[in-house]
Coordinates of C-alpha atoms in Angstrom, one line a residue:
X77 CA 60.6 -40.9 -34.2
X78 CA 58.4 -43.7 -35.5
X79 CA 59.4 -46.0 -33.6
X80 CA 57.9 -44.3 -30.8
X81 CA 54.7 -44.1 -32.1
X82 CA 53.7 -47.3 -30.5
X83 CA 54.3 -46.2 -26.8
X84 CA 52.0 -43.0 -27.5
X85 CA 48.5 -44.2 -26.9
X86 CA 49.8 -46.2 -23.6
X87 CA 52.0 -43.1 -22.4
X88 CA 49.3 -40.7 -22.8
X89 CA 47.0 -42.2 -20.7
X90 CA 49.5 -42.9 -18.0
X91 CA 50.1 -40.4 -14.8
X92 CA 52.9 -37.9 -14.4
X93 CA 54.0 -39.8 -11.6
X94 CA 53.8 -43.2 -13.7
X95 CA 55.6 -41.1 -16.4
X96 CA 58.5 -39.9 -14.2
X97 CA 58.6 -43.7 -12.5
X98 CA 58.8 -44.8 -16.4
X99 CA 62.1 -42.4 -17.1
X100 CA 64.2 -42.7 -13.6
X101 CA 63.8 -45.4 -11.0
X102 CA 62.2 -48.3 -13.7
X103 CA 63.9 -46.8 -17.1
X104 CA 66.1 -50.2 -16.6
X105 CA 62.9 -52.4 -17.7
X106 CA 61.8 -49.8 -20.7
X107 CA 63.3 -49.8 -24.1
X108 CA 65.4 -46.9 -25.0
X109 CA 62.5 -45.5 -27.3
X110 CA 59.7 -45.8 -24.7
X111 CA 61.9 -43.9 -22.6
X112 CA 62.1 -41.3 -24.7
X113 CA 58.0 -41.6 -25.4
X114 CA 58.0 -41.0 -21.8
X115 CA 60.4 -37.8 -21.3
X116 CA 58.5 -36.1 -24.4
X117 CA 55.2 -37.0 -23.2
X118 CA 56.5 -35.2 -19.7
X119 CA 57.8 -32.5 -21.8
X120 CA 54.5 -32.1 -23.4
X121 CA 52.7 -31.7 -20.6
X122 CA 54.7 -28.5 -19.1
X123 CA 54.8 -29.6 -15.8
X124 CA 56.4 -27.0 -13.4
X125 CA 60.4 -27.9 -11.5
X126 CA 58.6 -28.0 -8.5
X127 CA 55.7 -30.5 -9.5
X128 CA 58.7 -32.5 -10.9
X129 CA 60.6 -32.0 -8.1
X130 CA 57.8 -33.2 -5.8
X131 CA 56.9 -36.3 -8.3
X132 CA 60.8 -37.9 -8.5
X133 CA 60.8 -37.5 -4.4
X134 CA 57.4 -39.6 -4.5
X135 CA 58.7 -42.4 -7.0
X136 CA 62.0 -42.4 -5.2
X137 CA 59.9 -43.2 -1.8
X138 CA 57.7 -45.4 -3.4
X139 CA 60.6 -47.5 -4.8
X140 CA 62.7 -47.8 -1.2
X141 CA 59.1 -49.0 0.3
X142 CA 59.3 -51.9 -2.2
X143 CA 63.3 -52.5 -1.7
X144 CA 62.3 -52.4 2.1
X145 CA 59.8 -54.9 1.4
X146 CA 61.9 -57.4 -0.6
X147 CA 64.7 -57.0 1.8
X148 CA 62.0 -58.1 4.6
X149 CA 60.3 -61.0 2.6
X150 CA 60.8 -63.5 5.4
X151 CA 62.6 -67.1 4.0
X152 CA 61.2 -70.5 3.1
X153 CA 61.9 -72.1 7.0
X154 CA 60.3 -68.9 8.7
X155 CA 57.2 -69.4 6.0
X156 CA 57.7 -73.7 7.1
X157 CA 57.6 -73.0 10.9
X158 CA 54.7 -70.7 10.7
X159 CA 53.4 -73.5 9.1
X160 CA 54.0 -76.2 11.6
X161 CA 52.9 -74.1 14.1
X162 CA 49.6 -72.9 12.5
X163 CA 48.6 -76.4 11.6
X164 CA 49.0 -77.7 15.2
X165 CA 46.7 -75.3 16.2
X166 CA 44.2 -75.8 13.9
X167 CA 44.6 -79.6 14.5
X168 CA 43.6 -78.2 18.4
X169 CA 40.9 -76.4 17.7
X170 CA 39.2 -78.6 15.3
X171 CA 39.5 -81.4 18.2
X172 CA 38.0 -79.4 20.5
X173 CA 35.4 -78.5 18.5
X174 CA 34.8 -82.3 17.5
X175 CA 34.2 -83.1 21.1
X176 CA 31.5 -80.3 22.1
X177 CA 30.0 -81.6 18.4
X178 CA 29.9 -85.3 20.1
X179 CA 28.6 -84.0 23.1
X180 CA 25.8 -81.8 21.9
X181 CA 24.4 -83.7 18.6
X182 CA 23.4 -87.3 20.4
X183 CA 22.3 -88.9 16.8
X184 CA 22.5 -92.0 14.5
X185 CA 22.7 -90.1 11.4
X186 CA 26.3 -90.6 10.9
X187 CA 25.8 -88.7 7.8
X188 CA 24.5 -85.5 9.2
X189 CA 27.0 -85.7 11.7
X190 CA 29.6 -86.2 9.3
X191 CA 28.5 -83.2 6.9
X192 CA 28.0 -81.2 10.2
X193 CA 31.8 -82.4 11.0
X194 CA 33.2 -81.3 7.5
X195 CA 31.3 -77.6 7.5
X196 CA 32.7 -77.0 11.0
X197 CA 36.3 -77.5 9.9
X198 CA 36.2 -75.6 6.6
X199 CA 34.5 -73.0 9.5
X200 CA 37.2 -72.9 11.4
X201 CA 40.2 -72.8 8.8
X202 CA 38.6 -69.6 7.4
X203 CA 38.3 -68.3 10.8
X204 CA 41.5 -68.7 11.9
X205 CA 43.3 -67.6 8.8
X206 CA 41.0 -65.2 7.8
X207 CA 40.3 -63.4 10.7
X208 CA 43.8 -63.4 12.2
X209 CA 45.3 -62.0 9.1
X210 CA 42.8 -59.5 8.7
X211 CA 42.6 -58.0 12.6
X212 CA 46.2 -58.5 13.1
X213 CA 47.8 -59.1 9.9
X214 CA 49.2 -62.0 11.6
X215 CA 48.5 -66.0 12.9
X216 CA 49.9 -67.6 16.0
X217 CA 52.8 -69.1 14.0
X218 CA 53.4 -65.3 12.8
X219 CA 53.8 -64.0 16.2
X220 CA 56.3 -66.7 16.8
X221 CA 58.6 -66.0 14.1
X222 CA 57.8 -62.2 14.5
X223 CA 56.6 -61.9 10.9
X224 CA 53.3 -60.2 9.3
X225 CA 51.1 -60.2 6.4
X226 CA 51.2 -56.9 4.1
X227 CA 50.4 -56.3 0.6
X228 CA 53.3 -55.6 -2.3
X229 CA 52.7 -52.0 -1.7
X230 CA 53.7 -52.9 2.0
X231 CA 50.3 -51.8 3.6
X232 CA 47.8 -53.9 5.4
X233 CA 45.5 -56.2 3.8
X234 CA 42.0 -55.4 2.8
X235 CA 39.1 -57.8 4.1
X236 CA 38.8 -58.8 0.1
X237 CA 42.5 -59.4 0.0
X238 CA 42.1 -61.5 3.2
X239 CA 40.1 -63.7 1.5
X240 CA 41.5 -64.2 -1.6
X241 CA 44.5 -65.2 0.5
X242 CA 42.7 -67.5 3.0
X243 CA 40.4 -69.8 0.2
X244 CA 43.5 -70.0 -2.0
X245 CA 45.2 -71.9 1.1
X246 CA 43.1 -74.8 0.0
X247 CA 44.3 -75.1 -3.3
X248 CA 46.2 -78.6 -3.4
X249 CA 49.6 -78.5 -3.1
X250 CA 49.6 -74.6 -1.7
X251 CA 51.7 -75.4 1.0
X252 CA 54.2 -77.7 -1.0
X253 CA 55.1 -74.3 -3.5
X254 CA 57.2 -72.6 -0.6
X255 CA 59.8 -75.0 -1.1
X256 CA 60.3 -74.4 -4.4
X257 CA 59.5 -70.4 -4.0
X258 CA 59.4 -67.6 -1.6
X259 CA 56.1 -66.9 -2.4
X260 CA 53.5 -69.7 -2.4
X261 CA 50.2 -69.5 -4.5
X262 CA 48.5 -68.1 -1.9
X263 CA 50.6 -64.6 -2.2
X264 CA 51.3 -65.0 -5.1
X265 CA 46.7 -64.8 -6.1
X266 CA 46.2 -62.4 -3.3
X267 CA 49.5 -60.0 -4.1
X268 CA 50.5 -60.4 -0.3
X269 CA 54.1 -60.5 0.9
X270 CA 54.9 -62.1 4.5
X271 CA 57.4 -59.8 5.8
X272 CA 59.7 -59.5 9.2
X273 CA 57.8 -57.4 11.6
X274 CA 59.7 -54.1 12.8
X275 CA 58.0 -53.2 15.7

């Protein structure tokens, strides 16, 4: 029994449903004495068959949305070609932008022009990813390969999560961790998944 006593505190202050999560569909990542922590500590609380009943069908729900989720997570060439595809894009638009820039700012401050020429780009990458992924969970690269953007619960993405996800594409070398992982810095800081899309 003592050797239970240093589960207590955390247990107590956990959910039933975190609780009953704890003692069936995760009891493989719990020693055997938090485990029993957890089934006392459920115990203690009197909670009805039916409440339980109820609780084990939510956890069980909640863990085949996750095993849905990882079954979906889309591979490193998917994640490459989107990728590809994206970039040439954004090469696109930042051309096109760079010629109505030329045409409208007649000027032999190179330097201005040059700032103005840097802000614009950073402008359009967060545009592009940003707003994409937030209205439709998706770029152009994504409807290509028929993937989409969710979160590790497997809903859609917050604006703040959006975010997160779109600066953290400009950390150096972002790009270069899919090769090494399925998920990149960029999920892995915003807790996003790129999945296959099912409909």
């Amino acid at each position: 029994m003592s050797k239970q006593k240093p589960y207590l505190s955390k247990l107590k202050k956990c959910s039933d449903k975190e609780l009953v999560r704890i003692v069936t569909v995760e009891v493989h990542k719990y020693e055997p004495e938090a485990v029993q922590a957890a089934e006392d500590e459920l115990s203690r609380r009197k909670i009805s068959k039916l409440q339980m009943a109820n609780l084990v069908k939510a956890v069980a729900q909640d863990n085949d949305a996750v095993k849905e989720i990882q079954d979906y997570v889309s591979s490193s060439g998917i994640r490459f070609t989107n990728f590809l595809i994206d970039f040439v894009i954004f090469v696109l638009l930042v051309l096109t932008a760079s010629l109505a820039l030329d045409s409208v700012f007649v000027t032999t401050n190179n330097n201005l022009l040059q700032a103005i020429g840097y802000g614009m780009i950073l402008l359009i990458f967060l545009a592009y990813y940003g707003l994409s992924e937030y209205f439709f969970q998706k770029t152009a690269g994504k409807y290509v390969t028929k993937t989409i953007v969710v979160t590790e619960s497997g809903n859609k993405p917050d604006g703040k999560t959006i975010l997160i996800r779109t600066l953290c594409r400009l950390i150096p070398f972002d790009r270069l961790s899919y090769l090494i992982v399925k998920r990149g810095l960029h999920d892995r800081f915003s807790k996003t998944r790129v999945i296959k899309d099912r409909e």
